[in-house]
mmCIF file of C-alpha atoms in Angstrom:
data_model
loop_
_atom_site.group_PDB
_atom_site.id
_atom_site.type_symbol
_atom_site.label_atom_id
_atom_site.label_comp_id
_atom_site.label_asym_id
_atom_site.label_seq_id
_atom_site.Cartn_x
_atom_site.Cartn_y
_atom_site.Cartn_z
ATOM 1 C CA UNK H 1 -34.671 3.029 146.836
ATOM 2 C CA UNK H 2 -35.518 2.169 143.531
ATOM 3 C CA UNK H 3 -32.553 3.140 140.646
ATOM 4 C CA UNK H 4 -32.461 6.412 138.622
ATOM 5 C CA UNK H 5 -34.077 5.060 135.369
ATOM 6 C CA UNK H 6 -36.904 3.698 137.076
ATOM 7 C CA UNK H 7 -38.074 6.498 138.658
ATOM 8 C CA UNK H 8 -39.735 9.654 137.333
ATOM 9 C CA UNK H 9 -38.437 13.051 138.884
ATOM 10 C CA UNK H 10 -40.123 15.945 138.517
ATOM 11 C CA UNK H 11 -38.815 18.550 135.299
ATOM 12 C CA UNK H 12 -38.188 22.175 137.391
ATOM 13 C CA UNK H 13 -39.733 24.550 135.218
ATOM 14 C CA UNK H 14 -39.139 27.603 137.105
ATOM 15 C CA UNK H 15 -37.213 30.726 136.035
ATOM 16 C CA UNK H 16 -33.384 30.260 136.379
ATOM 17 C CA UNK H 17 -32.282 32.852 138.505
ATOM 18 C CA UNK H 18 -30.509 33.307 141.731
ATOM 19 C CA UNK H 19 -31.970 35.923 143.364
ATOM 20 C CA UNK H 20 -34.699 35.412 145.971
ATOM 21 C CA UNK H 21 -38.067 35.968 144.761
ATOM 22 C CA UNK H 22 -41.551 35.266 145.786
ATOM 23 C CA UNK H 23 -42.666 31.761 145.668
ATOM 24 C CA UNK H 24 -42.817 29.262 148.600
ATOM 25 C CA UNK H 25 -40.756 25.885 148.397
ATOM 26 C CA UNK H 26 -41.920 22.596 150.417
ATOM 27 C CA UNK H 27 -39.762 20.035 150.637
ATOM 28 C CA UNK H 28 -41.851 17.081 152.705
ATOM 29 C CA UNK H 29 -44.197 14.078 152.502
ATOM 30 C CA UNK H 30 -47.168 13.504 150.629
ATOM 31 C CA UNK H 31 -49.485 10.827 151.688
ATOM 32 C CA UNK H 32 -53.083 9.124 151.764
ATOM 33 C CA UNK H 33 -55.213 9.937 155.000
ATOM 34 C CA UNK H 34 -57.261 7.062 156.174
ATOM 35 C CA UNK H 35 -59.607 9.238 158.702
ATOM 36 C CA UNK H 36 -61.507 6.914 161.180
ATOM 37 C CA UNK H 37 -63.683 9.319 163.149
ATOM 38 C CA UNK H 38 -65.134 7.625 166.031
ATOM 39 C CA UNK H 39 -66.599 8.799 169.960
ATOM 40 C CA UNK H 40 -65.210 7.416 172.959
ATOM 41 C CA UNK H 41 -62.532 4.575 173.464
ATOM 42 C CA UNK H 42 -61.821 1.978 170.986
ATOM 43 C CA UNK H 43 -63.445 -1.235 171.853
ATOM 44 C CA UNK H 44 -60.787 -4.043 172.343
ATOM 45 C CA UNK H 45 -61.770 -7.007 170.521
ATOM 46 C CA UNK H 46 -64.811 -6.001 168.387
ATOM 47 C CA UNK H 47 -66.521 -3.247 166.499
ATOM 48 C CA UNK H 48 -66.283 0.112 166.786
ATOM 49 C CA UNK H 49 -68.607 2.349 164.560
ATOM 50 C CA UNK H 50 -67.107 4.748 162.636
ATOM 51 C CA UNK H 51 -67.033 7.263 159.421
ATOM 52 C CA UNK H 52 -64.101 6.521 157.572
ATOM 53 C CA UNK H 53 -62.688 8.572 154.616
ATOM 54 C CA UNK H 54 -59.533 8.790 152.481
ATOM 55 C CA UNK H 55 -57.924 12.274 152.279
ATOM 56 C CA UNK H 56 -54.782 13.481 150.506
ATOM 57 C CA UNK H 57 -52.471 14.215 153.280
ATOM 58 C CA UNK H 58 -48.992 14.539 154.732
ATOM 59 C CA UNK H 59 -47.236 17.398 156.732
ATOM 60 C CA UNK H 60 -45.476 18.733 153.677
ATOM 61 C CA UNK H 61 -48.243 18.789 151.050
ATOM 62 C CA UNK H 62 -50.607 19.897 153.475
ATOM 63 C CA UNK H 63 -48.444 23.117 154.395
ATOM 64 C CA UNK H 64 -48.012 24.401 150.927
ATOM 65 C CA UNK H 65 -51.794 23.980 150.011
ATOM 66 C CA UNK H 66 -52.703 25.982 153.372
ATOM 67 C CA UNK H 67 -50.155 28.055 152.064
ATOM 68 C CA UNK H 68 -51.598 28.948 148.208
ATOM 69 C CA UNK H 69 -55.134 28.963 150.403
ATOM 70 C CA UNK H 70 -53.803 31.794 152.558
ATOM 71 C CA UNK H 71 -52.958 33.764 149.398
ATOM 72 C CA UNK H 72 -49.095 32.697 148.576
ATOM 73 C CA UNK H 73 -49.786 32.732 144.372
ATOM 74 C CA UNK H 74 -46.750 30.812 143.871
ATOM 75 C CA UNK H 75 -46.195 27.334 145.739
ATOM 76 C CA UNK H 76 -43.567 24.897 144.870
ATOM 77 C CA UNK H 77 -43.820 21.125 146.375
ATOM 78 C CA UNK H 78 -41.082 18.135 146.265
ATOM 79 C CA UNK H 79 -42.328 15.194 147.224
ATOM 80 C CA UNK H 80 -41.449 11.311 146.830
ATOM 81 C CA UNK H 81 -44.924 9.061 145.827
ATOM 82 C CA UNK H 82 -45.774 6.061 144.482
ATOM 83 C CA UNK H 83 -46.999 5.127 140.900
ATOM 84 C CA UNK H 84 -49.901 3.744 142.544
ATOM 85 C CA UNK H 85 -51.649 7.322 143.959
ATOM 86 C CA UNK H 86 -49.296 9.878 141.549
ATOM 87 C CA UNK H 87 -51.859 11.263 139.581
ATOM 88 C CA UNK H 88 -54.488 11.574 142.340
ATOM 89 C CA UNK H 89 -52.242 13.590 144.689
ATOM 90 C CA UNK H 90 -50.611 15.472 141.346
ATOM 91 C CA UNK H 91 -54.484 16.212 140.562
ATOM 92 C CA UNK H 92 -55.208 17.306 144.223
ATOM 93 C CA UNK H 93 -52.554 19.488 144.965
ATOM 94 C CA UNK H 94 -53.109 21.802 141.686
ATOM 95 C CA UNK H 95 -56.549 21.938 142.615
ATOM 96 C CA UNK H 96 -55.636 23.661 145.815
ATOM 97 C CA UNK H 97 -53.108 26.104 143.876
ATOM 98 C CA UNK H 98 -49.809 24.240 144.457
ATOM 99 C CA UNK H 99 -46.965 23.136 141.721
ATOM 100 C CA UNK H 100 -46.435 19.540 142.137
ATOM 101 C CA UNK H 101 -43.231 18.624 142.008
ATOM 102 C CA UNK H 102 -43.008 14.851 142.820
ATOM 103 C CA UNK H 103 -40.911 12.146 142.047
ATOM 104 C CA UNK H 104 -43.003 9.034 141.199
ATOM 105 C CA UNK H 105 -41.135 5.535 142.666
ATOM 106 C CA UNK H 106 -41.337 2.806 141.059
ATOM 107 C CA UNK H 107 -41.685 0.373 143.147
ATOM 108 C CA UNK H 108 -42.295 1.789 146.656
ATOM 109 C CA UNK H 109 -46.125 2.616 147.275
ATOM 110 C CA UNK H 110 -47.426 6.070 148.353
ATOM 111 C CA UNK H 111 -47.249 6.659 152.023
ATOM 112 C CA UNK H 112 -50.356 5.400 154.176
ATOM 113 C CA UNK H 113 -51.496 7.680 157.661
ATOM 114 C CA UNK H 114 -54.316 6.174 159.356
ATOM 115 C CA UNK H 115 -55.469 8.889 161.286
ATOM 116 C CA UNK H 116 -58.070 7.711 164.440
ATOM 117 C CA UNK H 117 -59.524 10.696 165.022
ATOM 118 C CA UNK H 118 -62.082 10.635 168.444
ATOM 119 C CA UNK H 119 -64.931 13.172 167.757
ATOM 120 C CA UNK H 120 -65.629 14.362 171.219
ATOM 121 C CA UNK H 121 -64.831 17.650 172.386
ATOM 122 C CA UNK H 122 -61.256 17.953 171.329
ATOM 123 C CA UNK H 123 -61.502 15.854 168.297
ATOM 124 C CA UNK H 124 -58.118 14.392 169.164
ATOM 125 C CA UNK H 125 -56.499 11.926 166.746
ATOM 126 C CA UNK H 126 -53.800 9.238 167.130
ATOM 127 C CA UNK H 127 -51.873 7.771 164.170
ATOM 128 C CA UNK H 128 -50.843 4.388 162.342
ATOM 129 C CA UNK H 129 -47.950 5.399 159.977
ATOM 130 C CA UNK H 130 -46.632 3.518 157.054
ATOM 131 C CA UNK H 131 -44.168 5.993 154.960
ATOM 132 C CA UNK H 132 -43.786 4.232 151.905
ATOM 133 C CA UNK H 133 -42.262 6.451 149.051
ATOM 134 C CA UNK H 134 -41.987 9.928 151.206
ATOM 135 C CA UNK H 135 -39.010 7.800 153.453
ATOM 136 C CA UNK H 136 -37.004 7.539 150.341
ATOM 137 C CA UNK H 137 -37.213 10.881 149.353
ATOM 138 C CA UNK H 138 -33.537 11.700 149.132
ATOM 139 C CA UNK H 139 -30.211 14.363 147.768
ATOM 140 C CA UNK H 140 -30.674 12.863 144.215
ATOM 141 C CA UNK H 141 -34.391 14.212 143.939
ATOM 142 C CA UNK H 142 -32.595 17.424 145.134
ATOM 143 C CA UNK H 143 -31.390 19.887 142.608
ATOM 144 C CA UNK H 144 -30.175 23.713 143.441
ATOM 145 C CA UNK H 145 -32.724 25.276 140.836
ATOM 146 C CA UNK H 146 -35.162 24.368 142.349
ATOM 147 C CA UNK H 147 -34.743 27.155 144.386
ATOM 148 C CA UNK H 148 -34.700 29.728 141.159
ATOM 149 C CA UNK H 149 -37.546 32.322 142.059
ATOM 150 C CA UNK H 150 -38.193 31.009 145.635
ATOM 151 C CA UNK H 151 -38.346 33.487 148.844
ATOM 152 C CA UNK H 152 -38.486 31.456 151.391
ATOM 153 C CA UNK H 153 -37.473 27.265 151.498
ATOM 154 C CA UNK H 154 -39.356 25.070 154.167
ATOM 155 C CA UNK H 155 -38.437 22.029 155.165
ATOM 156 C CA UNK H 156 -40.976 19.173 156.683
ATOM 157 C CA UNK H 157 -39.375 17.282 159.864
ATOM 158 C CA UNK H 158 -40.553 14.061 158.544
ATOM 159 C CA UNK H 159 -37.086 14.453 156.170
ATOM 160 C CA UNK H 160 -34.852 14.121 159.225
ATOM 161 C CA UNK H 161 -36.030 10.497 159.957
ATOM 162 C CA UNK H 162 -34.573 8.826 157.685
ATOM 163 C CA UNK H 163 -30.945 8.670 155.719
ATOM 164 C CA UNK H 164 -31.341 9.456 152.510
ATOM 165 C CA UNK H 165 -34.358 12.385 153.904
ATOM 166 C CA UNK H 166 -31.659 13.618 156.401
ATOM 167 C CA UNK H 167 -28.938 14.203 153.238
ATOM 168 C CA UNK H 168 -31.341 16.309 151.554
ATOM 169 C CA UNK H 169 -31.861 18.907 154.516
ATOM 170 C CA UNK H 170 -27.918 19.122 153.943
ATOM 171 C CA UNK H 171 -28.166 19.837 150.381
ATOM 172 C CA UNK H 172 -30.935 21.902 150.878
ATOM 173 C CA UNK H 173 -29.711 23.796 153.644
ATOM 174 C CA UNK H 174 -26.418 24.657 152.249
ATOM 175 C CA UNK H 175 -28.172 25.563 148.823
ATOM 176 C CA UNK H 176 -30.221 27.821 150.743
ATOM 177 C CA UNK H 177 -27.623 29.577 152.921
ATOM 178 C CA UNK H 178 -25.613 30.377 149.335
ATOM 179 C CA UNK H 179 -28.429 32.106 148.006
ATOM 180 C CA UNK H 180 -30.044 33.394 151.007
ATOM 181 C CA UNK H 181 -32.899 31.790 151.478
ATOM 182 C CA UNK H 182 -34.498 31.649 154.357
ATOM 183 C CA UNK H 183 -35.307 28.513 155.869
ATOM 184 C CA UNK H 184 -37.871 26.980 158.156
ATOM 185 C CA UNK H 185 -38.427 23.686 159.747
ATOM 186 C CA UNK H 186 -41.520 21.722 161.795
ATOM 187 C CA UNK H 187 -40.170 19.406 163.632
ATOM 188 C CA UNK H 188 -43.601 16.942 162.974
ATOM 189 C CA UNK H 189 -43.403 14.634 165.174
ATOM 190 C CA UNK H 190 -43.120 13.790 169.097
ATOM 191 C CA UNK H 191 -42.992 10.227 168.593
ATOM 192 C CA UNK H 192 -39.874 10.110 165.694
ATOM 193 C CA UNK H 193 -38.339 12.987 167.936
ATOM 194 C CA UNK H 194 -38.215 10.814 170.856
ATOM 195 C CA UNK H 195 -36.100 7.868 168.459
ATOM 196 C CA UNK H 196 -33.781 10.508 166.594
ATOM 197 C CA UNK H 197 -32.546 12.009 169.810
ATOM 198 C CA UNK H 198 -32.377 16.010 170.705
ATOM 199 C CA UNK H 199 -28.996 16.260 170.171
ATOM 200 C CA UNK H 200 -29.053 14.997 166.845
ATOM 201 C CA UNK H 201 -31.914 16.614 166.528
ATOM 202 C CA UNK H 202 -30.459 20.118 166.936
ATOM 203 C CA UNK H 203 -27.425 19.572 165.072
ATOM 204 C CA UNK H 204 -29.625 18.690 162.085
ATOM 205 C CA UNK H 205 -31.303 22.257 162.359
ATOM 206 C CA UNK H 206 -28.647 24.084 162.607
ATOM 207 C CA UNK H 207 -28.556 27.168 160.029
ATOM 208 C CA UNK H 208 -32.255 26.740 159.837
ATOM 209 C CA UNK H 209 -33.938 30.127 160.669
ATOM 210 C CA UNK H 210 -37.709 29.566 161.638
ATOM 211 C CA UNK H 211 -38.557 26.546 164.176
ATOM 212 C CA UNK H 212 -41.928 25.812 164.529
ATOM 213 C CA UNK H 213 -42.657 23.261 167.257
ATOM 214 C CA UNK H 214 -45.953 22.063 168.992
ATOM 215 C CA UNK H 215 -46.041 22.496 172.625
ATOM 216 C CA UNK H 216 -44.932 18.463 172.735
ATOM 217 C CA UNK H 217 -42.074 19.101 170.665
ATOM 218 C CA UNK H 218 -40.550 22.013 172.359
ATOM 219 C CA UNK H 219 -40.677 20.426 176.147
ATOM 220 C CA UNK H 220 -39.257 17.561 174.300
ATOM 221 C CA UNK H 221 -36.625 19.502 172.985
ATOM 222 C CA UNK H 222 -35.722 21.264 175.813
ATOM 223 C CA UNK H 223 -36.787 19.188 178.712
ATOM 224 C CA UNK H 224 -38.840 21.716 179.434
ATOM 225 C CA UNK H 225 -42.378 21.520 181.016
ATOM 226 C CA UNK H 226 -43.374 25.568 180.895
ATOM 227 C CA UNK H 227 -44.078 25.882 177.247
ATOM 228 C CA UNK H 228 -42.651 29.771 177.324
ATOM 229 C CA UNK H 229 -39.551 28.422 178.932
ATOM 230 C CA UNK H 230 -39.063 26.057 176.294
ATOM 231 C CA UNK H 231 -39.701 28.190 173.416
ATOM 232 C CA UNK H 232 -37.315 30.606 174.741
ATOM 233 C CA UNK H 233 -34.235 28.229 175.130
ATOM 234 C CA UNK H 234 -35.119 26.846 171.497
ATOM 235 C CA UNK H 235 -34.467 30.372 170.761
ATOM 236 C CA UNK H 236 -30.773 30.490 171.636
ATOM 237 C CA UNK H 237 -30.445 27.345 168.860
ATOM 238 C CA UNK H 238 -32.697 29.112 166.135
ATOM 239 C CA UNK H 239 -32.974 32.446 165.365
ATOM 240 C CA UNK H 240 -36.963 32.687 165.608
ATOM 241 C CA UNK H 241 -39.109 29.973 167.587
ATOM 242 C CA UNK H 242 -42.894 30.513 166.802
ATOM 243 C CA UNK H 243 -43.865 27.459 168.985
ATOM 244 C CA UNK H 244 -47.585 26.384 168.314
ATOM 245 C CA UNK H 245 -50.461 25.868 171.602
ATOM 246 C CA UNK H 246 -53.434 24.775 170.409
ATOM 247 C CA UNK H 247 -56.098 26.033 171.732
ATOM 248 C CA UNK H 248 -53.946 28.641 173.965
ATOM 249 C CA UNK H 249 -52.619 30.539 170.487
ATOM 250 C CA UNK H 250 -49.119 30.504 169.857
ATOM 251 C CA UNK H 251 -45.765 31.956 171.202
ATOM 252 C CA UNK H 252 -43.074 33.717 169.388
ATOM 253 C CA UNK H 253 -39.374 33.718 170.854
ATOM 254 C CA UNK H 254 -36.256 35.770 169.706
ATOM 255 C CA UNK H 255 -32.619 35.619 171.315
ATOM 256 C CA UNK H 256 -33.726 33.919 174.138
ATOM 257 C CA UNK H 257 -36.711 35.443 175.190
ATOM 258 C CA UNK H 258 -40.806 35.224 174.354
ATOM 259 C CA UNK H 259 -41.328 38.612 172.089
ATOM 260 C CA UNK H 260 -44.907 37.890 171.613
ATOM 261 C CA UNK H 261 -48.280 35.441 172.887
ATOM 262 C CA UNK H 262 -50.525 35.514 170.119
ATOM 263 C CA UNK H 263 -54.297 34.704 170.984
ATOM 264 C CA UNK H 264 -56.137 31.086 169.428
ATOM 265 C CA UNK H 265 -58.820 32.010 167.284
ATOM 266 C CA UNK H 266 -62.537 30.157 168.631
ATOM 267 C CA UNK H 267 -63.260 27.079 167.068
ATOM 268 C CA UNK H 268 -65.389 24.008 167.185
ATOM 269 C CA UNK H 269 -63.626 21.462 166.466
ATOM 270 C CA UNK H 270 -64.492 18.490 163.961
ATOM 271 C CA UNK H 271 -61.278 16.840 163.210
ATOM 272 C CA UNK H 272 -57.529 18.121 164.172
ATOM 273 C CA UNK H 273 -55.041 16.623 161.787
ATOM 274 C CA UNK H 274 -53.238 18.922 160.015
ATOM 275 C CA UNK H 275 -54.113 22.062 162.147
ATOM 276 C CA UNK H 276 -50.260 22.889 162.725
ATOM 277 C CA UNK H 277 -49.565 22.453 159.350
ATOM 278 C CA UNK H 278 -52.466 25.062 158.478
ATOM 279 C CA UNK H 279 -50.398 27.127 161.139
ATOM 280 C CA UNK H 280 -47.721 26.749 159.228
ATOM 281 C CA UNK H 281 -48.723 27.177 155.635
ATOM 282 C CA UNK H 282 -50.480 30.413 156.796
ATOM 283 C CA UNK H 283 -47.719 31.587 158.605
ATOM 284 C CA UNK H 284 -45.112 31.356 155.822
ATOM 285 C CA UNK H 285 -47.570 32.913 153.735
ATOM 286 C CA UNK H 286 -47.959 35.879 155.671
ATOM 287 C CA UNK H 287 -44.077 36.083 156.284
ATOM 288 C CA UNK H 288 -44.094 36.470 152.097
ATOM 289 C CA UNK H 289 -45.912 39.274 152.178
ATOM 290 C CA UNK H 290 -43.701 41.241 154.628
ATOM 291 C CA UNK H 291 -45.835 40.712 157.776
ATOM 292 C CA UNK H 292 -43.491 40.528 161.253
ATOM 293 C CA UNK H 293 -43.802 37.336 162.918
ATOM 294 C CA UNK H 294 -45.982 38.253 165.304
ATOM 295 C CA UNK H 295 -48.613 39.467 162.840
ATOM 296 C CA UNK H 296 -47.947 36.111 161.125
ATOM 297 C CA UNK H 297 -48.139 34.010 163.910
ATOM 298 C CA UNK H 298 -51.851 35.633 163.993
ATOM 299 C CA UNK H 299 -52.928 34.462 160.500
ATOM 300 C CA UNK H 300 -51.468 31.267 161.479
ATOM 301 C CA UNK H 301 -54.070 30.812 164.330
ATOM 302 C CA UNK H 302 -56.872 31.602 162.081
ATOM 303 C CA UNK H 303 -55.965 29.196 159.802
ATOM 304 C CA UNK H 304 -55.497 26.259 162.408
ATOM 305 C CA UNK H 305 -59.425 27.406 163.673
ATOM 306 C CA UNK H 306 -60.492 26.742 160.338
ATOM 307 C CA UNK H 307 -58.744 23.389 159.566
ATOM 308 C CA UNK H 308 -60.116 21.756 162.857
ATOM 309 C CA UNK H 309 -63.854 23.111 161.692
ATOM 310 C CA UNK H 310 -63.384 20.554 158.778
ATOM 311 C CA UNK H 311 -61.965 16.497 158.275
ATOM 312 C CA UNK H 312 -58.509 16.031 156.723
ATOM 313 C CA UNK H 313 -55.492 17.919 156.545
ATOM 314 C CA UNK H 314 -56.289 19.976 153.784
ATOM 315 C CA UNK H 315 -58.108 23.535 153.279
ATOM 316 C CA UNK H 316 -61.449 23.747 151.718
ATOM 317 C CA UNK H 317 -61.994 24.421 148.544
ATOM 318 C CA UNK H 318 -65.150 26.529 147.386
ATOM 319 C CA UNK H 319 -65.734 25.247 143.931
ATOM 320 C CA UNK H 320 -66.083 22.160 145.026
ATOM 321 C CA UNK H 321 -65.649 19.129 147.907
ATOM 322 C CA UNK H 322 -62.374 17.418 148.192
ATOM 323 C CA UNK H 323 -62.534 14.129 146.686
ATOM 324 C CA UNK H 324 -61.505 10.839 148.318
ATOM 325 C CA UNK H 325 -58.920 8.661 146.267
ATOM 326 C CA UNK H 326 -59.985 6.420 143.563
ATOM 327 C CA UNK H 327 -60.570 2.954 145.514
ATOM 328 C CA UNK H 328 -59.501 1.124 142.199
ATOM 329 C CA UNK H 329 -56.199 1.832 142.962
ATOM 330 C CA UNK H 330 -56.154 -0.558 146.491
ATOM 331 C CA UNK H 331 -54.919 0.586 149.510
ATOM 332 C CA UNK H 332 -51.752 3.075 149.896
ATOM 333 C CA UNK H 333 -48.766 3.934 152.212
ATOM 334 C CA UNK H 334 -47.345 6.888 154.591
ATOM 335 C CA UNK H 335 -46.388 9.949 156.120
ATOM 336 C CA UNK H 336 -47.029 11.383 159.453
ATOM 337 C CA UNK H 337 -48.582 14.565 160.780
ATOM 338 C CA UNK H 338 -48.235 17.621 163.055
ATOM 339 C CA UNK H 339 -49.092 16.700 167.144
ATOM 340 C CA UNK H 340 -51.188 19.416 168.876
ATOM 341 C CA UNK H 341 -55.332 19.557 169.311
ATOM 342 C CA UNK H 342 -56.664 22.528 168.096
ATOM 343 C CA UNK H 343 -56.188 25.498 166.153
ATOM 344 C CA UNK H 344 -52.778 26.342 166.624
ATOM 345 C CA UNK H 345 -50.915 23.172 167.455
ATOM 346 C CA UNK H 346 -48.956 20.599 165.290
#
């Protein structure tokens, strides 16, 4: 990681006060999409024709613009970039309503996901992940205010796998509990899951309040292949499990036991990276506004229908079309991605 001086962290401007309040923190990774839509297999060895964009992405950033999309006026984001793409993802994330609050590295680039996205009927992607500056992301860009005037603190799984990320969730956490912030964690990824281990997993959630896991995650979790069954016994670890199903909706599970199977919302599906994390932004958007989880869970689905209708992580936004990164600025680095199909999942 580079040293203090030559790095740039972000000046918290928010009210100092430590009471809860209204706004939304993100703590997570902020990335550049490289979307290769293609149909059918790969071909081995040769060409295969394809439309291929670059997106602002990553889990974290894409949850707290779904977030400020869904209606949340205030949205905080942390985030760890690269001089290379700073301004372009600073630029991006204001226009979709969201305070970016990003530490600019000096010398590690901005975090590459090259998202191979298939574009028959499930328009299910696979991805090539190069972190970059969201890995480093650590306790020193971590400072207690930054949780003056915020309601509810969510954390991006993508922080657990690696060092210095997994020493922020402990500064964070504890700075929550003391002020009473809630707290709520995606576990991301299948893949990373499989190399941290449950157990550590689970011990690095613990005081976290809201888990929300794709159907992969939770079996993974819990070594269990009924996805009710497994959202239920994540329950006994976390206080509420609202574990996302794609295109079957989503379950919510208290003390043990499913409370609630909320209905997917009918989509046609274009391109499914960042659905969860639409889930998710909605979902903590709706819990700001005093909605039960179950009622939340609901706007969540919605807003994973919309996000596979369109290409990239991100919502859409009316005034105008989401622009692709400058290519002057050569190719970038990064973070990761929620792991379910459709609407719902993650």
């Amino acid at each position: 990681m580079s040293t203090a001086p030559e790095n740039t962290a972000p000046e918290n401007t928010a009210p100092e006060s430590t009471a809860p309040g209204d706004a939304l923190l993100v703590v997570g990774d902020v990335v550049t999409d490289v979307v290769a839509r293609h149909r059918g297999p790969l071909a081995a060895g040769t060409d295969t024709a394809a439309s291929i964009r670059r997106l602002p992405g990553g889990a974290g950033a894409n949850v707290a613009c779904w977030a400020a999309y869904a209606g949340c006026a205030d949205v905080r984001l942390l985030g760890r970039v690269g001089a290379d793409a700073a301004a372009w993802h600073e630029r991006e994330l204001a226009a979709c309503g969201v305070r970016p609050l990003l530490v600019v590295d000096a010398t590690a680039p901005t975090g590459t996901v090259i998202c191979l996205v298939d574009t028959g009927d499930s328009a299910e992607r696979t991805f090539l992940t190069d972190s970059g500056a969201s890995l480093l992301i650590g306790p020193d860009d971590w400072s207690d205010t930054l949780l003056d005037g915020v309601g509810r603190l969510h954390l991006s799984g993508y922080l657990l796998f690696s060092e210095p990320g997994r020493a922020l969730v402990s500064a964070a956490l504890a700075a929550a509990r003391a002020r009473g912030v809630p707290v709520s964690l995606d576990p991301a990824s299948a893949g990373f899951l499989t190399e941290l281990g449950v157990g550590r997993f689970l011990g690095l959630v613990e005081g976290v309040d809201v888990l929300l896991p794709s159907r992969a995650e939770a079996g993974l979790l819990t070594g269990l292949p009924d996805a009710a069954d497994a959202a239920a016994k994540l329950s006994r670890h976390v206080p509420l499990v609202v574990a996302k199903q794609g295109a079957e909706g989503a379950l919510v599970a208290r003390s043990g036991t499913v409370s609630a199977r909320v209905a997917a919302v009918t989509a046609s599906p274009r391109d499914s990276t960042g659905a969860g994390d639409a889930f998710t932004g909605a979902f903590l958007a709706a819990l700001l506004t005093g909605a039960e989880p179950e009622e939340a869970a609901a706007a969540g689905c919605r807003a994973g229908a919309r996000a596979v209708e369109g290409v990239g992580g991100r919502p859409p936004r009316a005034e105008e079309p989401r622009t692709e990164e400058p290519r002057t600025n050569g190719p970038r680095t990064d973070g990761p991605r929620t792991d379910g199909p459709r609407a719902a999942d993650g």
